[in-house]
Amino acid sequence: MNVHSKIAIADDECIVIGSANLNNRSMVLDTECCIALVAAGEPRIRTAIAGLRDRLLAEHLDTTPAEVAAALAHDERPNTVLDWLRDKPGRTLRTLEPVVTPQLDALVPVSARLDPEQPIEPDRFVREFVPREQHRVLTARFFVLGAAVLLVAALALAWRFSPLGKELNIPTFIDAAADTPPVSHLWDYANMGYDLCAFSGGKAMRGPQCAGLLIGKKELVANALLNNSPHEDTLGRVAKVGKEEIMGMIKALELYLKEDHEALNKEWQRRLEYARDSLSCRLRR
């Protein structure tokens, strides 16, 4: 784990809280708002800075500020003091020595781009990173655009009406959130060949709005479950559904499947006609 520091303490003389980055961008260009306290030789302020440093180190080393202060008084080199204080089990600090492979280092742009000494002119930046526009005649552009549209349409038709997707082993997904009624859509799309179908739990099913249904191949549904607890470092947090909503969704689905859908459609039609007739009367007036 690489920790991005937001505090810097230098020799009990200066403390900076904020973007404590020692680079050109933060020092010259657009540094964030920082709070700094400088002792300027004042013993009282030096003591306050040292006390904050000792409390922070004590918290992370699972010890007391007094022990940290005593160790620093015995040896002024911080690394030596940390080596001595962390030589015990429990919460502690460890030396971080990150290793960057030459292949990964080669992918990182030079510091002139990531850490410039002064702002880069927008025109210069665009010239270096955006290729010059190659002018083509208008007819050629329309021809290329039309060919691209025809190619996409041909691929879509082949995907829909041929086993191309199956041959390439690429699953197909349909967002059918509002596609009920009719109730038959719950299985129609799977019968049409879609590998995974998503339906909203609300709307016509009248279940919890934050719940829904995934219908399709077992392995794809299992992959969706990987976003659930205990895998907390995925997209599962933003799509979290509680146990109460899950049980409510199950009950809503049971009731929806048992409903007399023909009678329900007639009732909705009656309500629509009533609304239509009421509005028509008001408009005539």
Short mmCIF file of C-alpha atoms in Angstrom, two decimals:
data_model
loop_
_atom_site.label_atom_id
_atom_site.label_comp_id
_atom_site.label_asym_id
_atom_site.label_seq_id
_atom_site.Cartn_x
_atom_site.Cartn_y
_atom_site.Cartn_z
CA MET A 1 0.00 0.00 0.00
CA ASN A 2 1.40 3.39 -1.02
CA VAL A 3 0.32 6.26 1.27
CA HIS A 4 0.06 9.75 -0.18
CA SER A 5 1.19 12.01 2.64
CA LYS A 6 -0.80 15.10 3.46
CA ILE A 7 1.41 16.33 6.30
CA ALA A 8 5.08 17.28 6.43
CA ILE A 9 7.14 18.09 9.56
CA ALA A 10 10.70 19.37 9.22
CA ASP A 11 13.12 19.44 12.19
CA ASP A 12 10.51 20.71 14.68
CA GLU A 13 10.72 24.04 12.83
CA CYS A 14 7.95 23.74 10.26
CA ILE A 15 4.73 21.79 9.81
CA VAL A 16 2.63 21.84 6.63
CA ILE A 17 -0.85 20.32 6.53
CA GLY A 18 -2.34 19.98 3.06
CA SER A 19 -0.71 19.01 -0.22
CA ALA A 20 2.76 18.28 1.15
CA ASN A 21 4.18 17.32 -2.24
CA LEU A 22 7.77 18.29 -2.96
CA ASN A 23 7.36 18.77 -6.70
CA ASN A 24 7.20 21.63 -9.15
CA ARG A 25 3.44 21.45 -9.61
CA SER A 26 2.69 21.92 -5.93
CA MET A 27 5.54 24.34 -5.22
CA VAL A 28 5.18 26.60 -8.28
CA LEU A 29 1.87 26.12 -10.10
CA ASP A 30 -1.43 25.12 -8.55
CA THR A 31 -0.73 24.00 -5.01
CA GLU A 32 -3.75 23.19 -2.89
CA CYS A 33 -4.70 25.25 0.12
CA CYS A 34 -2.23 24.43 2.91
CA ILE A 35 -1.88 25.34 6.57
CA ALA A 36 1.71 25.97 7.67
CA LEU A 37 3.20 26.69 11.09
CA VAL A 38 6.80 27.91 11.25
CA ALA A 39 8.62 28.17 14.57
CA ALA A 40 11.21 30.74 13.42
CA GLY A 41 13.28 29.90 16.51
CA GLU A 42 10.39 30.28 18.97
CA PRO A 43 10.80 27.48 21.61
CA ARG A 44 7.07 27.38 22.41
CA ILE A 45 6.11 26.71 18.77
CA ARG A 46 8.96 24.18 18.36
CA THR A 47 7.58 22.29 21.36
CA ALA A 48 4.07 22.27 19.88
CA ILE A 49 5.33 20.94 16.51
CA ALA A 50 7.42 18.26 18.22
CA GLY A 51 4.45 17.24 20.37
CA LEU A 52 2.23 16.73 17.31
CA ARG A 53 4.95 14.69 15.61
CA ASP A 54 5.39 12.50 18.70
CA ARG A 55 1.64 11.90 19.01
CA LEU A 56 1.34 10.89 15.35
CA LEU A 57 4.28 8.48 15.55
CA ALA A 58 3.02 7.05 18.83
CA GLU A 59 -0.42 6.38 17.31
CA HIS A 60 1.03 4.43 14.37
CA LEU A 61 3.71 2.66 16.45
CA ASP A 62 1.26 1.60 19.19
CA THR A 63 3.26 3.34 21.90
CA THR A 64 3.14 6.57 23.90
CA PRO A 65 4.26 10.07 22.93
CA ALA A 66 6.60 10.05 25.91
CA GLU A 67 8.42 6.96 24.60
CA VAL A 68 8.76 8.55 21.16
CA ALA A 69 10.11 11.80 22.64
CA ALA A 70 12.59 9.88 24.79
CA ALA A 71 13.81 7.85 21.83
CA LEU A 72 14.27 10.96 19.67
CA ALA A 73 16.17 12.66 22.48
CA HIS A 74 18.52 9.68 22.64
CA ASP A 75 19.16 9.61 18.87
CA GLU A 76 18.25 12.45 16.54
CA ARG A 77 18.15 10.27 13.40
CA PRO A 78 14.45 9.44 12.85
CA ASN A 79 15.07 6.21 10.94
CA THR A 80 17.18 4.80 13.77
CA VAL A 81 14.50 5.74 16.29
CA LEU A 82 11.76 4.13 14.17
CA ASP A 83 13.77 0.93 13.81
CA TRP A 84 14.08 0.74 17.58
CA LEU A 85 10.44 1.57 18.35
CA ARG A 86 8.86 -0.76 15.82
CA ASP A 87 10.82 -3.82 16.90
CA LYS A 88 7.78 -5.38 18.58
CA PRO A 89 4.53 -7.10 17.53
CA GLY A 90 1.26 -5.26 17.00
CA ARG A 91 0.46 -2.04 15.17
CA THR A 92 3.60 -0.51 13.75
CA LEU A 93 5.28 1.17 10.79
CA ARG A 94 7.28 -0.60 8.11
CA THR A 95 9.86 0.67 5.66
CA LEU A 96 8.38 1.05 2.20
CA GLU A 97 10.76 0.37 -0.65
CA PRO A 98 8.65 0.33 -3.83
CA VAL A 99 10.20 -1.26 -6.88
CA VAL A 100 9.29 -0.07 -10.36
CA THR A 101 10.17 -2.33 -13.26
CA PRO A 102 11.96 -0.74 -16.24
CA GLN A 103 8.99 -1.65 -18.46
CA LEU A 104 6.55 0.24 -16.21
CA ASP A 105 8.94 3.16 -15.77
CA ALA A 106 9.22 3.51 -19.54
CA LEU A 107 5.44 4.03 -19.77
CA VAL A 108 5.54 7.08 -17.48
CA PRO A 109 6.01 10.38 -19.35
CA VAL A 110 8.99 12.55 -18.57
CA SER A 111 8.76 15.02 -15.67
CA ALA A 112 8.39 17.87 -18.12
CA ARG A 113 4.82 16.64 -18.65
CA LEU A 114 3.87 15.31 -15.21
CA ASP A 115 5.81 17.87 -13.15
CA PRO A 116 6.48 20.99 -15.24
CA GLU A 117 8.34 23.96 -13.77
CA GLN A 118 5.83 26.38 -15.30
CA PRO A 119 2.45 26.17 -17.02
CA ILE A 120 2.48 24.62 -20.50
CA GLU A 121 0.93 26.72 -23.23
CA PRO A 122 -2.29 25.03 -24.41
CA ASP A 123 -1.34 25.36 -28.10
CA ARG A 124 2.03 23.74 -27.48
CA PHE A 125 0.43 20.94 -25.47
CA VAL A 126 -2.06 20.25 -28.26
CA ARG A 127 0.66 20.31 -30.93
CA GLU A 128 2.71 17.70 -29.09
CA PHE A 129 -0.07 15.26 -28.25
CA VAL A 130 -2.72 15.71 -30.94
CA PRO A 131 -1.73 14.75 -34.49
CA ARG A 132 -2.19 17.34 -37.17
CA GLU A 133 -5.50 17.12 -38.97
CA GLN A 134 -5.20 15.47 -42.34
CA HIS A 135 -7.51 17.34 -44.67
CA ARG A 136 -9.62 15.22 -46.95
CA VAL A 137 -12.12 16.20 -49.57
CA LEU A 138 -15.72 16.28 -48.35
CA THR A 139 -16.82 13.46 -50.68
CA ALA A 140 -14.16 11.12 -49.28
CA ARG A 141 -15.25 11.89 -45.73
CA PHE A 142 -18.90 11.11 -46.49
CA PHE A 143 -17.83 7.90 -48.21
CA VAL A 144 -15.83 6.75 -45.19
CA LEU A 145 -18.67 7.69 -42.83
CA GLY A 146 -21.24 5.84 -44.93
CA ALA A 147 -19.02 2.76 -45.16
CA ALA A 148 -18.57 2.77 -41.39
CA VAL A 149 -22.35 2.99 -40.83
CA LEU A 150 -22.99 0.13 -43.24
CA LEU A 151 -20.30 -1.97 -41.55
CA VAL A 152 -21.81 -1.42 -38.11
CA ALA A 153 -25.30 -2.22 -39.42
CA ALA A 154 -24.03 -5.40 -41.11
CA LEU A 155 -22.30 -6.52 -37.92
CA ALA A 156 -25.44 -5.81 -35.88
CA LEU A 157 -27.61 -7.83 -38.27
CA ALA A 158 -25.10 -10.69 -38.33
CA TRP A 159 -24.93 -10.60 -34.55
CA ARG A 160 -28.69 -10.69 -34.22
CA PHE A 161 -29.65 -13.20 -36.90
CA SER A 162 -26.59 -15.46 -37.04
CA PRO A 163 -24.50 -17.47 -34.56
CA LEU A 164 -21.61 -14.97 -34.90
CA GLY A 165 -21.69 -13.96 -31.24
CA LYS A 166 -21.77 -17.58 -30.13
CA GLU A 167 -18.87 -18.46 -32.40
CA LEU A 168 -16.79 -15.63 -30.91
CA ASN A 169 -17.88 -16.68 -27.40
CA ILE A 170 -19.03 -13.14 -26.54
CA PRO A 171 -22.12 -13.08 -24.29
CA THR A 172 -25.04 -10.80 -25.14
CA PHE A 173 -26.77 -8.64 -22.53
CA ILE A 174 -30.08 -6.77 -22.70
CA ASP A 175 -31.22 -4.03 -20.34
CA ALA A 176 -34.93 -4.82 -20.11
CA ALA A 177 -35.57 -2.70 -17.02
CA ALA A 178 -39.00 -1.46 -18.11
CA ASP A 179 -39.97 -4.33 -20.40
CA THR A 180 -42.71 -5.79 -18.22
CA PRO A 181 -45.58 -6.13 -18.99
CA PRO A 182 -46.07 -8.46 -20.70
CA VAL A 183 -44.93 -11.01 -18.16
CA SER A 184 -43.68 -13.27 -20.95
CA HIS A 185 -40.71 -10.94 -21.45
CA LEU A 186 -39.19 -12.50 -18.36
CA TRP A 187 -38.39 -15.56 -20.48
CA ASP A 188 -38.88 -14.31 -24.05
CA TYR A 189 -35.47 -12.66 -24.30
CA ALA A 190 -33.64 -15.72 -22.99
CA ASN A 191 -35.48 -17.81 -25.58
CA MET A 192 -34.40 -15.31 -28.25
CA GLY A 193 -30.76 -16.06 -27.41
CA TYR A 194 -29.72 -13.33 -24.99
CA ASP A 195 -27.23 -14.64 -22.42
CA LEU A 196 -28.18 -12.24 -19.62
CA CYS A 197 -31.29 -10.09 -19.10
CA ALA A 198 -31.80 -7.40 -16.45
CA PHE A 199 -35.26 -6.35 -15.22
CA SER A 200 -36.22 -3.63 -12.76
CA GLY A 201 -37.78 -4.80 -9.52
CA GLY A 202 -40.07 -1.78 -9.44
CA LYS A 203 -42.41 -0.55 -12.17
CA ALA A 204 -44.96 -3.22 -13.18
CA MET A 205 -43.64 -5.79 -10.71
CA ARG A 206 -44.15 -3.27 -7.90
CA GLY A 207 -41.21 -4.58 -5.89
CA PRO A 208 -38.39 -2.61 -4.19
CA GLN A 209 -37.08 0.10 -6.52
CA CYS A 210 -33.43 -0.69 -5.66
CA ALA A 211 -33.83 -4.39 -6.48
CA GLY A 212 -34.15 -6.26 -9.75
CA LEU A 213 -33.72 -9.53 -11.60
CA LEU A 214 -30.84 -11.02 -13.55
CA ILE A 215 -32.05 -13.85 -15.76
CA GLY A 216 -29.70 -15.85 -17.95
CA LYS A 217 -26.77 -18.20 -17.91
CA LYS A 218 -25.79 -19.46 -14.49
CA GLU A 219 -22.11 -18.55 -14.83
CA LEU A 220 -22.91 -14.94 -15.80
CA VAL A 221 -25.26 -14.50 -12.84
CA ALA A 222 -22.51 -15.96 -10.63
CA ASN A 223 -20.09 -13.36 -11.99
CA ALA A 224 -22.53 -10.62 -10.99
CA LEU A 225 -22.56 -12.04 -7.45
CA LEU A 226 -18.82 -11.34 -7.24
CA ASN A 227 -19.78 -7.68 -6.70
CA ASN A 228 -21.50 -8.65 -3.47
CA SER A 229 -20.07 -9.02 0.05
CA PRO A 230 -17.38 -9.91 1.01
CA HIS A 231 -15.83 -8.54 -2.18
CA GLU A 232 -15.98 -4.90 -1.02
CA ASP A 233 -13.38 -3.52 -3.50
CA THR A 234 -15.64 -3.88 -6.54
CA LEU A 235 -18.63 -1.98 -7.89
CA GLY A 236 -20.83 -3.76 -5.36
CA ARG A 237 -21.01 -0.83 -2.98
CA VAL A 238 -22.72 1.43 -5.47
CA ALA A 239 -25.16 -1.35 -6.39
CA LYS A 240 -25.79 -2.49 -2.84
CA VAL A 241 -29.10 -4.23 -2.13
CA GLY A 242 -30.03 -5.15 1.43
CA LYS A 243 -31.43 -8.48 2.57
CA GLU A 244 -34.80 -6.83 3.16
CA GLU A 245 -35.00 -5.67 -0.47
CA ILE A 246 -33.98 -9.12 -1.70
CA MET A 247 -36.78 -10.80 0.25
CA GLY A 248 -39.22 -8.12 -0.92
CA MET A 249 -38.14 -8.75 -4.53
CA ILE A 250 -38.74 -12.49 -4.18
CA LYS A 251 -42.23 -11.93 -2.80
CA ALA A 252 -43.04 -9.31 -5.47
CA LEU A 253 -41.98 -11.75 -8.20
CA GLU A 254 -44.13 -14.53 -6.73
CA LEU A 255 -47.19 -12.26 -6.65
CA TYR A 256 -46.50 -10.91 -10.14
CA LEU A 257 -46.30 -14.38 -11.66
CA LYS A 258 -49.58 -15.40 -9.97
CA GLU A 259 -51.52 -12.34 -11.13
CA ASP A 260 -54.30 -12.45 -13.72
CA HIS A 261 -52.38 -10.42 -16.30
CA GLU A 262 -55.24 -10.24 -18.75
CA ALA A 263 -57.49 -8.71 -16.11
CA LEU A 264 -54.68 -6.40 -15.03
CA ASN A 265 -54.19 -5.16 -18.59
CA LYS A 266 -57.92 -4.44 -18.87
CA GLU A 267 -57.81 -2.46 -15.63
CA TRP A 268 -54.88 -0.37 -16.88
CA GLN A 269 -56.68 0.20 -20.16
CA ARG A 270 -59.78 1.33 -18.26
CA ARG A 271 -57.74 3.81 -16.25
CA LEU A 272 -56.08 5.19 -19.37
CA GLU A 273 -59.43 5.67 -21.07
CA TYR A 274 -60.81 7.37 -17.97
CA ALA A 275 -57.86 9.77 -17.90
CA ARG A 276 -58.24 10.39 -21.64
CA ASP A 277 -61.97 11.10 -21.38
CA SER A 278 -61.50 13.38 -18.36
CA LEU A 279 -58.86 15.43 -20.15
CA SER A 280 -61.00 15.63 -23.28
CA CYS A 281 -63.93 17.05 -21.28
CA ARG A 282 -61.71 19.68 -19.68
CA LEU A 283 -60.29 20.69 -23.05
CA ARG A 284 -63.75 21.13 -24.55
CA ARG A 285 -64.70 23.47 -21.73
#
